[in-house]
Coordinates of C-alpha atoms in Angstrom, one line a residue:
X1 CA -11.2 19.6 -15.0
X2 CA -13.0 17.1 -13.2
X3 CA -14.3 17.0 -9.8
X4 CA -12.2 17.9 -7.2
X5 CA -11.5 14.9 -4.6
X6 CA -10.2 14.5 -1.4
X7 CA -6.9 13.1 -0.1
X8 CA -7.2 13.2 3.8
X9 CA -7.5 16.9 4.8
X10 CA -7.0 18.1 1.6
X11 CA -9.1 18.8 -1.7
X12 CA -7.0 17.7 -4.9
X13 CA -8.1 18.7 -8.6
X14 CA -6.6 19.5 -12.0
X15 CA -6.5 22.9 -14.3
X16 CA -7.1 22.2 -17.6
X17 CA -4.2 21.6 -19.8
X18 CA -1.8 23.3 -16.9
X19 CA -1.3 22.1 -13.4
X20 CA -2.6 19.3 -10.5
X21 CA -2.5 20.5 -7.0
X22 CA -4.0 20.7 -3.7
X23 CA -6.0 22.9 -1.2
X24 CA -6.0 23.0 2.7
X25 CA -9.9 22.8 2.9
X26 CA -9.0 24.3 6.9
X27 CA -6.9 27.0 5.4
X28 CA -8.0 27.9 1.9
X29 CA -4.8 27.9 0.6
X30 CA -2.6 26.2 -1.8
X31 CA -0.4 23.3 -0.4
X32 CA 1.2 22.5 -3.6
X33 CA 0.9 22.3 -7.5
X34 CA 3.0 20.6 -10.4
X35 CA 2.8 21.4 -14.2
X36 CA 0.7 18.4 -15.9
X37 CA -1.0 19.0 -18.9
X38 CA -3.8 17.3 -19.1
X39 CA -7.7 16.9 -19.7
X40 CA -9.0 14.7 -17.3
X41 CA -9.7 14.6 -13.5
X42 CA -7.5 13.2 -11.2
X43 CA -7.8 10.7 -8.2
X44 CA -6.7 10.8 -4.7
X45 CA -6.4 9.4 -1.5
X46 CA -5.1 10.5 2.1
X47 CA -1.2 9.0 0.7
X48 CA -1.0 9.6 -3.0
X49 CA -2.6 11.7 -6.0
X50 CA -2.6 10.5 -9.8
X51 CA -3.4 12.0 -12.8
X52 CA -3.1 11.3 -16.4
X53 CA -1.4 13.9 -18.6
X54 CA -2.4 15.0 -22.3
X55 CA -0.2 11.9 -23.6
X56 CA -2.1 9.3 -21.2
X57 CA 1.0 8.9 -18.7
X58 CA 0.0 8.4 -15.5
X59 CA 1.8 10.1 -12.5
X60 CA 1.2 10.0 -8.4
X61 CA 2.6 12.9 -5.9
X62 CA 2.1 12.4 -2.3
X63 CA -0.9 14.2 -1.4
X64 CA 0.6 16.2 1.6
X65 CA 3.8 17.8 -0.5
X66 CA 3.3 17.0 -4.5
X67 CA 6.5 15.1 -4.3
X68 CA 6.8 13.2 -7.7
X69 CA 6.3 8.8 -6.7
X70 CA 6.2 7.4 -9.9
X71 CA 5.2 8.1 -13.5
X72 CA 3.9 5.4 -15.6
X73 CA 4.2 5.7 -19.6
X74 CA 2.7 1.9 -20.6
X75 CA -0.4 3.7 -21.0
X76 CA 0.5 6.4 -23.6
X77 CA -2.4 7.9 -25.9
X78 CA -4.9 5.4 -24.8
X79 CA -6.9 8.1 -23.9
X80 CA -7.3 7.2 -20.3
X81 CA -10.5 8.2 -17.7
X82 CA -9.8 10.3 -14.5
X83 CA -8.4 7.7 -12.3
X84 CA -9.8 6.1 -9.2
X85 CA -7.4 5.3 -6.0
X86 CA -9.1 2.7 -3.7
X87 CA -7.2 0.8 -1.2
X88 CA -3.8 -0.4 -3.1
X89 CA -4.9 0.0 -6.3
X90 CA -5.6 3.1 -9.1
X91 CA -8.0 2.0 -11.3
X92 CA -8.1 3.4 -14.8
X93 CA -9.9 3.0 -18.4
X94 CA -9.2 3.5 -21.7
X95 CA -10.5 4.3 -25.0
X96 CA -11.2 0.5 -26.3
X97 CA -12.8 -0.5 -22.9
X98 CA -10.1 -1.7 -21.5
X99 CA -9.8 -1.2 -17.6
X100 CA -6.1 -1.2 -16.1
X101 CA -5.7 -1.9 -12.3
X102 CA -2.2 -0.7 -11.3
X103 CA -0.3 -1.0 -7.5
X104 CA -0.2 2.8 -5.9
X105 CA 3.0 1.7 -4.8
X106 CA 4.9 1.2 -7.9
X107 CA 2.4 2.5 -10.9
X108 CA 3.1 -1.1 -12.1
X109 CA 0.2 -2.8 -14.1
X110 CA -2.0 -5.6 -11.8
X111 CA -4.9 -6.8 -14.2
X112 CA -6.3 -5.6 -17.4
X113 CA -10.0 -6.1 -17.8
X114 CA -11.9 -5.8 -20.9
X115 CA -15.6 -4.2 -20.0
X116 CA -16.6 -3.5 -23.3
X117 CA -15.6 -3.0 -26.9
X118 CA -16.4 1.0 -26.9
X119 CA -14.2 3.3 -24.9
X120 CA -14.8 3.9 -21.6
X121 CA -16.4 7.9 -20.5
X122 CA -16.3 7.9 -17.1
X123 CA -13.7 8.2 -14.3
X124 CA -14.3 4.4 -12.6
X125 CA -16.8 4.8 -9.2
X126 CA -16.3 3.2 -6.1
X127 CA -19.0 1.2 -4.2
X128 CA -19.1 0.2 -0.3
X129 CA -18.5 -3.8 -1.0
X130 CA -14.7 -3.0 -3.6
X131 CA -16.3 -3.0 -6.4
X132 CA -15.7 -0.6 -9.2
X133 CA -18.0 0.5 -11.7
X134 CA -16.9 2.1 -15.3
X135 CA -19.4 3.3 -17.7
X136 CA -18.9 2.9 -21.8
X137 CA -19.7 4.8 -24.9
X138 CA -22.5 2.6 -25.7
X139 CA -24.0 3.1 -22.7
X140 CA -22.9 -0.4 -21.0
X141 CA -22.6 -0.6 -17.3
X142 CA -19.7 -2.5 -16.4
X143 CA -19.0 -3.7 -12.7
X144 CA -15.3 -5.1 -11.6
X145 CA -14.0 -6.5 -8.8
X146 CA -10.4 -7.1 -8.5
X147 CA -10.4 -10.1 -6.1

């Protein structure tokens, strides 16, 4: 589900409704997977993974083992986006257009940012300068910066 996205060496993606894991991209083979239900991408970076599950609660795994960092429930059936890890901070949105900004530390909540009144369809993109980009239902193009 999703596209598959890299954490250092390694390619990270979801099954649908079954498992998150990661891939050597050297090797070809499995580094690690966890059961986590869910219907959305995941995101990644070289330290951390996070995904959403069916019930909208977030949880990271470092990227090199799939050990469990923190799970995050404040979120639960807001029918989040694939998340987006950049820098110190997973980026998320939600079915009213809401976009969460929490620490990949702790999975606690930084910022809340309305971007529109329609949910949000899109995992949040990346661009060079740290802004972040989310795309709603009504076809609004939202840009965010969390400075």
């Amino acid at each position: 589900v999703g596209r598959v996205v890299r954490g250092g060496d390694l390619g990270c993606g979801r099954s649908f409704q079954s498992a998150v894991g990661c891939v050597s991209a050297a090797r070809g083979s499995v580094v690690w997977n966890r059961q986590n239900a869910g219907a959305v991408g995941v995101g990644a970076s070289p330290d951390l993974v996070v995904g959403s599950d069916a019930l909208s609660r977030l949880t990271a795994w470092r990227t090199t083992n799939g050990e469990s960092l923190w799970t995050s429930d404040e979120f639960e059936r807001r029918q989040l986006t694939a998340p987006l890890v950049v820098g110190k901070g997973v980026w998320v949105g939600d079915f009213q257009g809401y976009v969460h900004l929490l620490d990949t530390a702790s999975g606690k909540a930084q910022a809340r940012l309305q971007a529109g009144s329609t949910p949000i369809v899109t995992a949040p993109v990346s661009l060079a300068d740290g802004t972040v980009v989310v795309v709603g239902k009504d076809g609004g193009v939202h840009a965010l910066r969390s400075d």
